[in-house]
Tab-separated table of C-alpha atoms in Angstrom:
chain	number	residue	atom	x	y	z
A	1	MET	CA	1.495	-41.467	-46.869
A	2	ALA	CA	-0.707	-40.950	-49.896
A	3	LYS	CA	0.902	-40.963	-53.291
A	4	ILE	CA	1.108	-37.602	-55.034
A	5	LYS	CA	-0.567	-37.733	-58.434
A	6	THR	CA	0.450	-35.700	-61.483
A	7	ASN	CA	-2.023	-34.326	-63.990
A	8	TYR	CA	-1.679	-32.245	-67.149
A	9	VAL	CA	-3.991	-29.208	-67.284
A	10	CYS	CA	-4.754	-26.953	-70.265
A	11	GLN	CA	-3.924	-23.340	-69.404
A	12	LYS	CA	-6.713	-22.032	-71.658
A	13	CYS	CA	-9.782	-24.163	-70.958
A	14	GLY	CA	-8.840	-26.211	-67.864
A	15	TYR	CA	-9.054	-29.641	-69.561
A	16	THR	CA	-7.297	-32.261	-67.395
A	17	THR	CA	-5.643	-35.489	-68.520
A	18	LEU	CA	-3.271	-38.042	-66.990
A	19	LYS	CA	-0.785	-37.848	-69.878
A	20	TRP	CA	0.756	-35.015	-71.828
A	21	LEU	CA	-0.784	-34.137	-75.200
A	22	GLY	CA	0.504	-31.753	-77.832
A	23	LYS	CA	-2.998	-30.511	-78.681
A	24	CYS	CA	-5.836	-29.973	-76.208
A	25	PRO	CA	-8.841	-32.151	-77.234
A	26	GLU	CA	-11.260	-29.660	-75.636
A	27	CYS	CA	-10.288	-26.247	-77.089
A	28	GLY	CA	-7.889	-27.328	-79.859
A	29	SER	CA	-4.968	-25.153	-78.677
A	30	TRP	CA	-1.424	-26.432	-79.172
A	31	ASP	CA	1.239	-26.818	-76.472
A	32	SER	CA	-1.085	-25.523	-73.736
A	33	LEU	CA	-1.017	-28.527	-71.340
A	34	VAL	CA	1.291	-28.092	-68.351
A	35	GLU	CA	2.192	-30.529	-65.588
A	36	GLU	CA	0.615	-29.978	-62.169
A	37	ARG	CA	1.000	-32.006	-59.009
A	38	CYS	CA	-2.242	-32.655	-57.177
A	39	ALA	CA	-2.751	-32.648	-53.444
A	40	PRO	CA	-3.074	-35.973	-51.596
A	41	GLU	CA	-6.563	-37.403	-51.759
A	42	GLU	CA	-7.144	-37.122	-48.008
A	43	LYS	CA	-6.694	-33.337	-48.164
A	44	LYS	CA	-9.404	-32.831	-50.742
A	45	HIS	CA	-12.903	-31.876	-49.660
A	46	ALA	CA	-16.246	-31.879	-51.388
A	47	LEU	CA	-17.751	-28.511	-52.256
A	48	ILE	CA	-20.934	-29.473	-50.399
A	49	ASN	CA	-21.166	-31.187	-47.027
A	50	LYS	CA	-22.723	-34.616	-47.597
A	51	GLU	CA	-23.222	-35.604	-43.929
A	52	LYS	CA	-26.927	-34.755	-43.800
A	53	ALA	CA	-27.765	-34.816	-47.489
A	54	VAL	CA	-31.083	-36.626	-47.916
A	55	PRO	CA	-33.663	-36.291	-50.712
A	56	LYS	CA	-36.589	-33.945	-49.995
A	57	THR	CA	-39.615	-32.770	-51.914
A	58	ILE	CA	-39.648	-29.155	-53.047
A	59	ASP	CA	-42.757	-28.402	-50.957
A	60	SER	CA	-41.099	-29.682	-47.758
A	61	VAL	CA	-38.026	-27.435	-48.065
A	62	GLN	CA	-38.120	-24.411	-45.777
A	63	THR	CA	-37.299	-21.235	-47.705
A	64	GLU	CA	-36.133	-17.960	-46.182
A	65	GLN	CA	-36.301	-14.470	-47.602
A	66	VAL	CA	-32.910	-13.352	-48.883
A	67	LYS	CA	-31.474	-10.605	-46.661
A	68	ARG	CA	-29.201	-8.271	-48.545
A	69	MET	CA	-26.458	-5.987	-47.284
A	70	ALA	CA	-26.405	-2.696	-49.200
A	71	THR	CA	-22.946	-1.463	-50.154
A	72	GLY	CA	-23.981	2.198	-50.224
A	73	ILE	CA	-23.239	2.584	-53.954
A	74	ARG	CA	-26.633	2.603	-55.639
A	75	GLU	CA	-25.383	1.607	-59.090
A	76	PHE	CA	-23.391	-1.281	-57.602
A	77	ASP	CA	-26.368	-2.447	-55.542
A	78	ARG	CA	-28.640	-2.170	-58.592
A	79	VAL	CA	-26.515	-4.681	-60.520
A	80	LEU	CA	-26.291	-7.037	-57.519
A	81	GLY	CA	-30.070	-6.979	-57.199
A	82	GLY	CA	-30.249	-4.843	-54.052
A	83	GLY	CA	-26.997	-5.666	-52.257
A	84	LEU	CA	-24.713	-8.517	-51.224
A	85	VAL	CA	-26.239	-11.749	-49.941
A	86	PRO	CA	-24.553	-13.284	-46.852
A	87	GLY	CA	-22.680	-16.459	-47.760
A	88	SER	CA	-22.500	-15.603	-51.465
A	89	LEU	CA	-19.409	-15.774	-53.673
A	90	VAL	CA	-19.129	-12.881	-56.131
A	91	LEU	CA	-16.605	-12.646	-58.988
A	92	LEU	CA	-15.773	-9.265	-60.564
A	93	GLY	CA	-13.802	-9.238	-63.825
A	94	GLY	CA	-12.504	-6.488	-66.074
A	95	ASP	CA	-9.625	-5.302	-68.229
A	96	PRO	CA	-6.396	-4.035	-66.591
A	97	GLY	CA	-6.667	-0.454	-65.349
A	98	ILE	CA	-10.439	-0.285	-65.839
A	99	GLY	CA	-11.092	0.403	-62.124
A	100	LYS	CA	-11.899	-3.002	-60.570
A	101	SER	CA	-9.880	-2.470	-57.391
A	102	THR	CA	-11.106	1.126	-57.101
A	103	ILE	CA	-14.812	0.289	-57.201
A	104	VAL	CA	-14.408	-2.713	-54.874
A	105	LEU	CA	-12.391	-0.700	-52.328
A	106	GLU	CA	-14.909	2.128	-52.384
A	107	ALA	CA	-17.780	-0.350	-51.992
A	108	ALA	CA	-15.917	-1.985	-49.079
A	109	MET	CA	-15.399	1.367	-47.352
A	110	ARG	CA	-19.031	2.401	-47.804
A	111	PHE	CA	-20.003	-1.054	-46.592
A	112	GLY	CA	-17.925	-0.454	-43.447
A	113	LYS	CA	-19.485	2.976	-42.997
A	114	SER	CA	-22.887	1.261	-42.756
A	115	GLY	CA	-21.669	-0.696	-39.722
A	116	TYR	CA	-20.499	-3.905	-41.401
A	117	LYS	CA	-17.027	-5.336	-40.867
A	118	VAL	CA	-14.895	-5.769	-43.999
A	119	PHE	CA	-11.647	-7.729	-44.433
A	120	TYR	CA	-9.806	-6.515	-47.577
A	121	VAL	CA	-6.883	-8.683	-48.719
A	122	SER	CA	-4.627	-7.555	-51.549
A	123	GLY	CA	-2.116	-9.839	-53.209
A	124	GLU	CA	-0.882	-7.129	-55.575
A	125	GLU	CA	-0.501	-3.963	-53.501
A	126	SER	CA	1.172	-3.262	-50.167
A	127	GLU	CA	-0.896	-2.085	-47.213
A	128	GLY	CA	0.505	1.422	-47.695
A	129	GLN	CA	-0.605	1.517	-51.328
A	130	THR	CA	-4.088	0.305	-50.429
A	131	ALA	CA	-4.402	2.894	-47.635
A	132	LEU	CA	-3.196	5.684	-49.953
A	133	ARG	CA	-5.802	4.747	-52.566
A	134	ALA	CA	-8.479	4.587	-49.868
A	135	LYS	CA	-7.646	8.124	-48.668
A	136	ARG	CA	-7.859	9.397	-52.234
A	137	LEU	CA	-11.432	8.070	-52.422
A	138	GLY	CA	-12.346	10.275	-49.454
A	139	VAL	CA	-14.464	7.695	-47.602
A	140	SER	CA	-13.850	6.688	-44.001
A	141	GLY	CA	-12.408	3.175	-43.577
A	142	GLU	CA	-13.093	2.707	-39.882
A	143	ASN	CA	-14.485	-0.836	-40.084
A	144	VAL	CA	-12.243	-1.958	-42.956
A	145	LEU	CA	-9.271	-4.186	-42.099
A	146	ILE	CA	-6.581	-4.525	-44.782
A	147	MET	CA	-3.825	-7.079	-45.233
A	148	THR	CA	-1.299	-8.008	-47.925
A	149	ASP	CA	-0.850	-11.755	-48.363
A	150	ASN	CA	-0.908	-14.463	-51.043
A	151	ASP	CA	-1.316	-17.564	-48.876
A	152	LEU	CA	-5.011	-18.422	-48.937
A	153	ASN	CA	-4.798	-20.704	-45.888
A	154	SER	CA	-3.397	-17.941	-43.655
A	155	ILE	CA	-5.992	-15.502	-45.045
A	156	LEU	CA	-8.854	-17.836	-44.124
A	157	VAL	CA	-7.369	-18.367	-40.640
A	158	GLN	CA	-7.401	-14.600	-40.100
A	159	ALA	CA	-10.937	-14.368	-41.523
A	160	GLU	CA	-12.190	-16.997	-39.045
A	161	VAL	CA	-10.709	-14.943	-36.188
A	162	ILE	CA	-11.998	-11.565	-37.448
A	163	LYS	CA	-15.398	-12.913	-38.571
A	164	PRO	CA	-16.111	-10.130	-41.116
A	165	ASP	CA	-19.362	-9.604	-42.966
A	166	LEU	CA	-17.448	-9.298	-46.241
A	167	LEU	CA	-14.132	-10.783	-47.369
A	168	VAL	CA	-12.499	-9.185	-50.441
A	169	ILE	CA	-9.760	-11.014	-52.384
A	170	ASP	CA	-7.782	-8.835	-54.815
A	171	SER	CA	-7.079	-10.794	-56.943
A	172	ILE	CA	-7.752	-14.547	-57.217
A	173	GLN	CA	-4.871	-14.944	-59.719
A	174	THR	CA	-2.331	-13.885	-57.053
A	175	MET	CA	-3.516	-16.399	-54.432
A	176	TYR	CA	-2.000	-19.844	-53.900
A	177	ASN	CA	-2.879	-22.932	-51.881
A	178	GLU	CA	0.212	-24.523	-50.338
A	179	GLU	CA	-1.308	-27.978	-50.805
A	180	PHE	CA	-0.471	-27.620	-54.518
A	181	GLU	CA	3.003	-27.152	-55.933
A	182	SER	CA	1.957	-25.214	-59.048
A	183	SER	CA	2.573	-21.473	-59.181
A	184	ALA	CA	-0.006	-18.822	-58.336
A	185	GLY	CA	-2.231	-17.933	-61.276
A	186	SER	CA	-2.113	-21.382	-62.873
A	187	VAL	CA	-5.345	-23.125	-63.800
A	188	GLY	CA	-5.113	-25.595	-60.907
A	189	GLN	CA	-4.369	-22.913	-58.296
A	190	VAL	CA	-7.180	-20.615	-59.463
A	191	ARG	CA	-9.656	-23.507	-59.479
A	192	GLU	CA	-8.714	-24.876	-56.061
A	193	CYS	CA	-8.462	-21.459	-54.383
A	194	THR	CA	-11.930	-20.565	-55.663
A	195	ALA	CA	-13.283	-23.908	-54.457
A	196	LYS	CA	-11.806	-23.279	-51.009
A	197	LEU	CA	-13.374	-19.798	-50.874
A	198	LEU	CA	-16.687	-21.331	-51.937
A	199	ARG	CA	-16.571	-23.827	-49.052
A	200	PHE	CA	-15.605	-21.022	-46.670
A	201	SER	CA	-18.455	-18.703	-47.709
A	202	LYS	CA	-21.113	-21.424	-47.563
A	203	SER	CA	-19.966	-22.820	-44.206
A	204	THR	CA	-19.509	-19.469	-42.426
A	205	GLY	CA	-22.174	-17.292	-44.069
A	206	ILE	CA	-19.550	-14.652	-44.896
A	207	ALA	CA	-19.950	-12.944	-48.273
A	208	VAL	CA	-16.801	-13.230	-50.399
A	209	LEU	CA	-15.998	-10.889	-53.289
A	210	ILE	CA	-13.070	-11.866	-55.520
A	211	ILE	CA	-11.498	-9.880	-58.353
A	212	GLY	CA	-10.432	-11.735	-61.495
A	213	HIS	CA	-8.179	-10.620	-64.334
A	214	MET	CA	-9.272	-10.725	-67.969
A	215	THR	CA	-7.403	-12.396	-70.824
A	216	LYS	CA	-6.759	-10.704	-74.162
A	217	GLU	CA	-9.712	-12.662	-75.580
A	218	GLY	CA	-12.002	-10.884	-73.076
A	219	ASN	CA	-12.581	-13.881	-70.760
A	220	ILE	CA	-11.848	-14.148	-67.041
A	221	ALA	CA	-8.406	-15.734	-66.620
A	222	GLY	CA	-8.468	-19.312	-65.350
A	223	PRO	CA	-10.712	-22.291	-66.124
A	224	ARG	CA	-14.207	-21.655	-67.470
A	225	MET	CA	-15.660	-23.580	-64.532
A	226	LEU	CA	-14.630	-20.636	-62.336
A	227	GLU	CA	-17.719	-18.770	-63.523
A	228	HIS	CA	-19.919	-21.806	-62.821
A	229	MET	CA	-18.658	-22.149	-59.235
A	230	VAL	CA	-19.491	-18.614	-58.075
A	231	ASP	CA	-22.959	-17.209	-57.359
A	232	VAL	CA	-22.566	-13.876	-59.152
A	233	VAL	CA	-20.357	-12.883	-62.096
A	234	LEU	CA	-19.918	-9.143	-62.653
A	235	GLN	CA	-18.045	-7.563	-65.550
A	236	PHE	CA	-16.632	-4.045	-65.562
A	237	GLU	CA	-16.489	-2.671	-69.105
A	238	GLY	CA	-15.266	0.497	-70.783
A	239	GLU	CA	-12.394	2.068	-72.637
A	240	ARG	CA	-9.484	3.419	-70.625
A	241	THR	CA	-9.406	6.531	-72.813
A	242	TYR	CA	-13.040	7.355	-71.942
A	243	ALA	CA	-14.387	8.443	-68.570
A	244	TYR	CA	-17.423	6.148	-68.496
A	245	ARG	CA	-17.560	2.572	-67.191
A	246	ILE	CA	-20.441	0.086	-67.284
A	247	LEU	CA	-20.927	-2.649	-64.683
A	248	ARG	CA	-22.955	-5.643	-65.883
A	249	ALA	CA	-24.107	-8.896	-64.277
A	250	LEU	CA	-23.367	-11.888	-66.502
A	251	LYS	CA	-24.734	-14.301	-63.903
A	252	ASN	CA	-26.741	-13.728	-60.720
A	253	ARG	CA	-28.321	-16.507	-58.667
A	254	PHE	CA	-30.013	-13.969	-56.398
A	255	GLY	CA	-31.393	-11.477	-58.895
A	256	SER	CA	-31.773	-10.339	-62.474
A	257	THR	CA	-28.956	-10.094	-65.020
A	258	ASN	CA	-30.783	-7.317	-66.911
A	259	GLU	CA	-29.519	-4.456	-64.761
A	260	SER	CA	-26.419	-2.339	-65.385
A	261	GLY	CA	-24.606	0.382	-63.473
A	262	ILE	CA	-22.857	3.358	-65.063
A	263	PHE	CA	-19.857	5.088	-63.492
A	264	SER	CA	-17.632	7.999	-64.400
A	265	MET	CA	-13.880	7.984	-63.681
A	266	GLU	CA	-13.017	11.198	-61.835
A	267	GLU	CA	-9.849	12.475	-60.144
A	268	VAL	CA	-11.048	11.165	-56.783
A	269	GLY	CA	-12.092	7.774	-58.144
A	270	LEU	CA	-15.243	6.311	-59.657
A	271	LYS	CA	-18.428	8.365	-59.385
A	272	GLU	CA	-21.833	6.790	-59.990
A	273	VAL	CA	-23.952	8.332	-62.740
A	274	SER	CA	-27.604	8.434	-61.693
A	275	ASN	CA	-28.857	10.169	-64.870
A	276	PRO	CA	-26.621	8.909	-67.705
A	277	SER	CA	-28.951	10.080	-70.482
A	278	GLY	CA	-28.720	13.698	-69.380
A	279	LEU	CA	-24.959	13.407	-69.063
A	280	PHE	CA	-24.441	12.005	-72.564
A	281	LEU	CA	-26.675	14.687	-74.087
A	282	GLU	CA	-25.013	17.679	-72.412
A	283	THR	CA	-23.078	18.657	-75.537
A	284	THR	CA	-25.545	17.473	-78.178
A	285	GLY	CA	-24.991	19.269	-81.477
A	286	ASN	CA	-28.524	20.568	-82.113
A	287	GLY	CA	-29.072	21.735	-85.666
A	288	VAL	CA	-25.953	19.993	-86.988
A	289	ALA	CA	-26.180	17.648	-89.962
A	290	GLY	CA	-25.285	14.034	-89.135
A	291	SER	CA	-26.284	14.184	-85.453
A	292	VAL	CA	-29.189	11.972	-84.285
A	293	ILE	CA	-30.416	10.890	-80.835
A	294	CYS	CA	-31.500	7.287	-80.245
A	295	ALA	CA	-32.568	5.311	-77.173
A	296	CYS	CA	-30.863	2.035	-76.312
A	297	LEU	CA	-31.379	-0.269	-73.337
A	298	GLU	CA	-28.643	-0.952	-70.799
A	299	GLY	CA	-30.312	-3.788	-68.934
A	300	THR	CA	-33.782	-2.447	-68.153
A	301	ARG	CA	-32.677	1.187	-68.134
A	302	PRO	CA	-33.288	3.353	-71.240
A	303	LEU	CA	-30.185	5.295	-72.229
A	304	LEU	CA	-30.309	8.185	-74.688
A	305	VAL	CA	-27.129	8.595	-76.717
A	306	GLU	CA	-26.019	10.682	-79.665
A	307	VAL	CA	-25.071	8.948	-82.913
A	308	GLN	CA	-22.910	10.984	-85.282
A	309	ALA	CA	-22.234	10.325	-88.965
A	310	LEU	CA	-19.842	11.997	-91.365
A	311	VAL	CA	-20.157	11.324	-95.098
A	312	THR	CA	-17.554	12.961	-97.333
A	313	ARG	CA	-16.228	12.389	-100.843
A	314	THR	CA	-13.259	10.047	-100.834
A	315	PRO	CA	-9.950	11.174	-102.373
A	316	TYR	CA	-9.005	7.520	-102.976
A	317	GLY	CA	-10.302	4.794	-105.233
A	318	MET	CA	-11.594	2.666	-102.335
A	319	PRO	CA	-13.938	4.493	-99.886
A	320	ARG	CA	-13.297	4.115	-96.146
A	321	ARG	CA	-15.800	2.758	-93.635
A	322	THR	CA	-15.082	3.481	-89.961
A	323	ALA	CA	-17.334	2.772	-86.948
A	324	VAL	CA	-16.631	3.631	-83.294
A	325	GLY	CA	-19.132	2.258	-80.768
A	326	PHE	CA	-21.215	0.527	-83.463
A	327	ASP	CA	-20.796	-2.756	-85.334
A	328	TYR	CA	-18.715	-2.220	-88.485
A	329	ASN	CA	-20.460	-5.013	-90.420
A	330	ARG	CA	-23.862	-3.568	-89.549
A	331	VAL	CA	-22.796	-0.190	-90.952
A	332	ASN	CA	-21.961	-1.868	-94.284
A	333	MET	CA	-25.353	-3.596	-94.241
A	334	LEU	CA	-27.222	-0.316	-93.630
A	335	LEU	CA	-25.272	1.384	-96.424
A	336	ALA	CA	-26.257	-1.430	-98.790
A	337	ILE	CA	-29.929	-0.966	-97.827
A	338	LEU	CA	-29.730	2.780	-98.560
A	339	GLU	CA	-28.156	2.144	-101.950
A	340	LYS	CA	-30.500	-0.692	-102.982
A	341	LYS	CA	-33.845	0.471	-101.553
A	342	ILE	CA	-33.494	4.277	-101.489
A	343	GLY	CA	-31.133	4.771	-104.406
A	344	LEU	CA	-28.532	6.889	-102.571
A	345	GLU	CA	-24.923	6.729	-103.758
A	346	PHE	CA	-22.244	5.911	-101.170
A	347	ALA	CA	-19.730	4.172	-103.447
A	348	THR	CA	-17.657	7.361	-103.769
A	349	GLN	CA	-18.091	8.511	-100.151
A	350	ASP	CA	-16.048	7.916	-97.015
A	351	VAL	CA	-18.350	7.024	-94.093
A	352	TYR	CA	-17.549	7.566	-90.403
A	353	ILE	CA	-19.903	6.539	-87.551
A	354	ASN	CA	-19.310	7.551	-83.923
A	355	VAL	CA	-21.330	6.962	-80.741
A	356	VAL	CA	-20.614	9.854	-78.377
A	357	GLY	CA	-19.251	9.169	-74.887
A	358	GLY	CA	-17.524	5.859	-75.567
A	359	ILE	CA	-20.768	3.868	-75.338
A	360	LYS	CA	-20.996	0.692	-77.442
A	361	LEU	CA	-24.379	0.091	-79.042
A	362	THR	CA	-25.044	-3.621	-79.444
A	363	GLU	CA	-28.818	-3.787	-79.896
A	364	PRO	CA	-30.412	-3.295	-83.351
A	365	ALA	CA	-32.766	-0.542	-82.082
A	366	ALA	CA	-30.136	2.006	-83.206
A	367	ASP	CA	-30.297	0.949	-86.892
A	368	LEU	CA	-32.796	3.597	-87.959
A	369	ALA	CA	-30.897	6.327	-86.093
A	370	VAL	CA	-27.673	5.405	-87.926
A	371	ILE	CA	-29.483	5.480	-91.288
A	372	ILE	CA	-31.009	8.908	-90.551
A	373	ALA	CA	-27.605	10.230	-89.454
A	374	LEU	CA	-26.011	8.950	-92.692
A	375	VAL	CA	-28.653	10.569	-94.913
A	376	SER	CA	-28.521	13.785	-92.870
A	377	SER	CA	-24.756	14.065	-93.375
A	378	LEU	CA	-24.916	13.076	-97.058
A	379	LYS	CA	-27.563	15.699	-97.874
A	380	ASP	CA	-26.200	18.181	-95.284
A	381	ILE	CA	-29.683	18.595	-93.779
A	382	PRO	CA	-29.898	18.622	-89.943
A	383	VAL	CA	-32.557	16.633	-88.079
A	384	LYS	CA	-35.022	18.761	-86.122
A	385	ALA	CA	-33.884	19.309	-82.524
A	386	GLY	CA	-35.777	17.304	-79.890
A	387	THR	CA	-36.391	14.297	-82.165
A	388	LEU	CA	-35.811	10.732	-80.936
A	389	ILE	CA	-35.444	7.904	-83.454
A	390	ILE	CA	-35.943	4.201	-82.619
A	391	GLY	CA	-36.153	1.122	-84.825
A	392	GLU	CA	-34.467	-1.969	-86.222
A	393	VAL	CA	-33.974	-2.094	-89.985
A	394	GLY	CA	-34.278	-5.319	-91.990
A	395	LEU	CA	-32.563	-6.187	-95.251
A	396	THR	CA	-35.711	-5.432	-97.245
A	397	GLY	CA	-35.802	-1.891	-95.828
A	398	GLU	CA	-38.639	-2.484	-93.345
A	399	VAL	CA	-38.509	-0.912	-89.867
A	400	ARG	CA	-39.100	-3.622	-87.300
A	401	ARG	CA	-40.431	-3.318	-83.771
A	402	VAL	CA	-38.089	-3.316	-80.751
A	403	SER	CA	-38.732	-4.020	-77.072
A	404	ALA	CA	-39.712	-1.480	-74.404
A	405	VAL	CA	-40.580	1.352	-76.825
A	406	GLU	CA	-42.915	2.968	-74.293
A	407	ARG	CA	-40.173	3.021	-71.644
A	408	ARG	CA	-37.732	4.645	-74.068
A	409	VAL	CA	-40.274	7.303	-75.090
A	410	ARG	CA	-41.081	8.075	-71.440
A	411	GLU	CA	-37.389	8.583	-70.655
A	412	ALA	CA	-37.029	10.962	-73.605
A	413	LEU	CA	-40.134	12.911	-72.562
A	414	ASN	CA	-38.575	13.504	-69.153
A	415	LEU	CA	-35.532	14.996	-70.888
A	416	GLY	CA	-37.584	17.396	-72.999
A	417	PHE	CA	-37.900	15.568	-76.327
A	418	GLU	CA	-40.956	16.532	-78.351
A	419	SER	CA	-41.184	14.296	-81.434
A	420	PHE	CA	-40.560	10.586	-81.918
A	421	ILE	CA	-40.041	8.279	-84.894
A	422	ILE	CA	-40.845	4.699	-83.857
A	423	PRO	CA	-41.707	1.413	-85.649
A	424	PHE	CA	-45.315	0.751	-86.672
A	425	ALA	CA	-46.986	-1.249	-83.879
A	426	GLY	CA	-50.365	-1.967	-85.471
A	427	LYS	CA	-52.383	-0.769	-82.476
A	428	LYS	CA	-53.992	2.441	-81.249
A	429	ASN	CA	-51.522	5.185	-80.368
A	430	THR	CA	-51.664	5.827	-76.605
A	431	TYR	CA	-48.783	8.296	-76.481
A	432	THR	CA	-49.497	11.892	-75.482
A	433	ALA	CA	-46.456	13.136	-77.405
A	434	ASN	CA	-45.962	13.770	-81.134
A	435	VAL	CA	-45.271	10.196	-82.187
A	436	THR	CA	-44.915	9.096	-85.804
A	437	GLU	CA	-45.015	5.386	-86.634
A	438	VAL	CA	-43.170	4.206	-89.755
A	439	SER	CA	-43.068	0.815	-91.422
A	440	ASN	CA	-40.049	1.235	-93.734
A	441	VAL	CA	-36.937	3.360	-94.235
A	442	SER	CA	-38.397	5.330	-97.156
A	443	GLU	CA	-41.369	6.419	-95.044
A	444	ALA	CA	-39.071	7.436	-92.170
A	445	LEU	CA	-36.911	9.590	-94.483
A	446	GLN	CA	-39.996	11.318	-95.890
A	447	LYS	CA	-41.284	12.168	-92.402
A	448	ILE	CA	-37.933	13.585	-91.235
A	449	PHE	CA	-36.708	15.355	-94.371
A	450	LYS	CA	-40.066	16.543	-95.757
């Protein structure tokens, strides 16, 4: 009988050592190493079958076109690159209550409606709870088999008998491998269960979709190598107090990571938003000071959102600066540019910035829109309705070029916008619309507030 070996594993980064240490050498966290008993060596398997592994030239390798299985949810398929690939391992992460199980169950049911067989395993909910949630979604689950279990070995035995096209594990943190004595959710269990699912998907050609919990730091719980083992890493983002959710691909071996899907949380579950720009602009305050429309990119998709600013005299000695949906430090930088380069006084003013709809703007293309909104609110002069503003602002007050300007303008034209303020490109204007190119903030303010 093989001797059982004991290792010490860091619960935060997955660092493994043979002896206990007070401080993890990898991530620097204290008292994070816990004892874990490893399985006997003869029970361990390589992730890749080495029986027929021989070196080959790239030109001699036979390649096949990737066949995808569409889930039936266009936004979900967009992020995946067209659908699920047979034999792939997909990891979906997100904050608690964001809608991970809801979107995966709906995708599984639509997948089954297309004629594919789905095996949905929940380690957190009973079969009755899963069925009740499925009925609330209002999609037929004819080809969807559900089961509640935490033992990964018994789940894979059932999967080999059923032979589904898609196996869903909800969630990987609730699964355990009986070959290891550590509890479910520990670093060792999460790592080994994922490795076993990886071997299963590659050997059988069955697509596996696993749900992973997020830590308070915003990372997927478990060792970092978990994200390296899988083929696709998806992240479901959004605020629980807002209706909108964004699905992004952080890693995709079968497609681009530039796409994103937008969903709205309704009473009957998640509803895909095919025209998010029109939805976010439904209640735009036309003719109101401090309201400006800008175009940001979510992946390769232009998204028009409303940026609001409120500038009011402070009743306190220290003025307040508040930003929702926009970087707080960037707001302070833009205020400094307005004071230094334009000569506007904000030292006695409270400043509030809000991006409507719960969207978080991360790209600098919204800089000029925020500046225009601040000046509009300070002077109480509204921006002309139907105006789109795009541009990054540098510390010297120059307006710098951003990517995909033409795509953003085209999207705004489709929604009825008439005039555009964009960065100076230094080439002949090919736009058919009323486009004004500016090279600095002062020039932009003169064009808008003339």
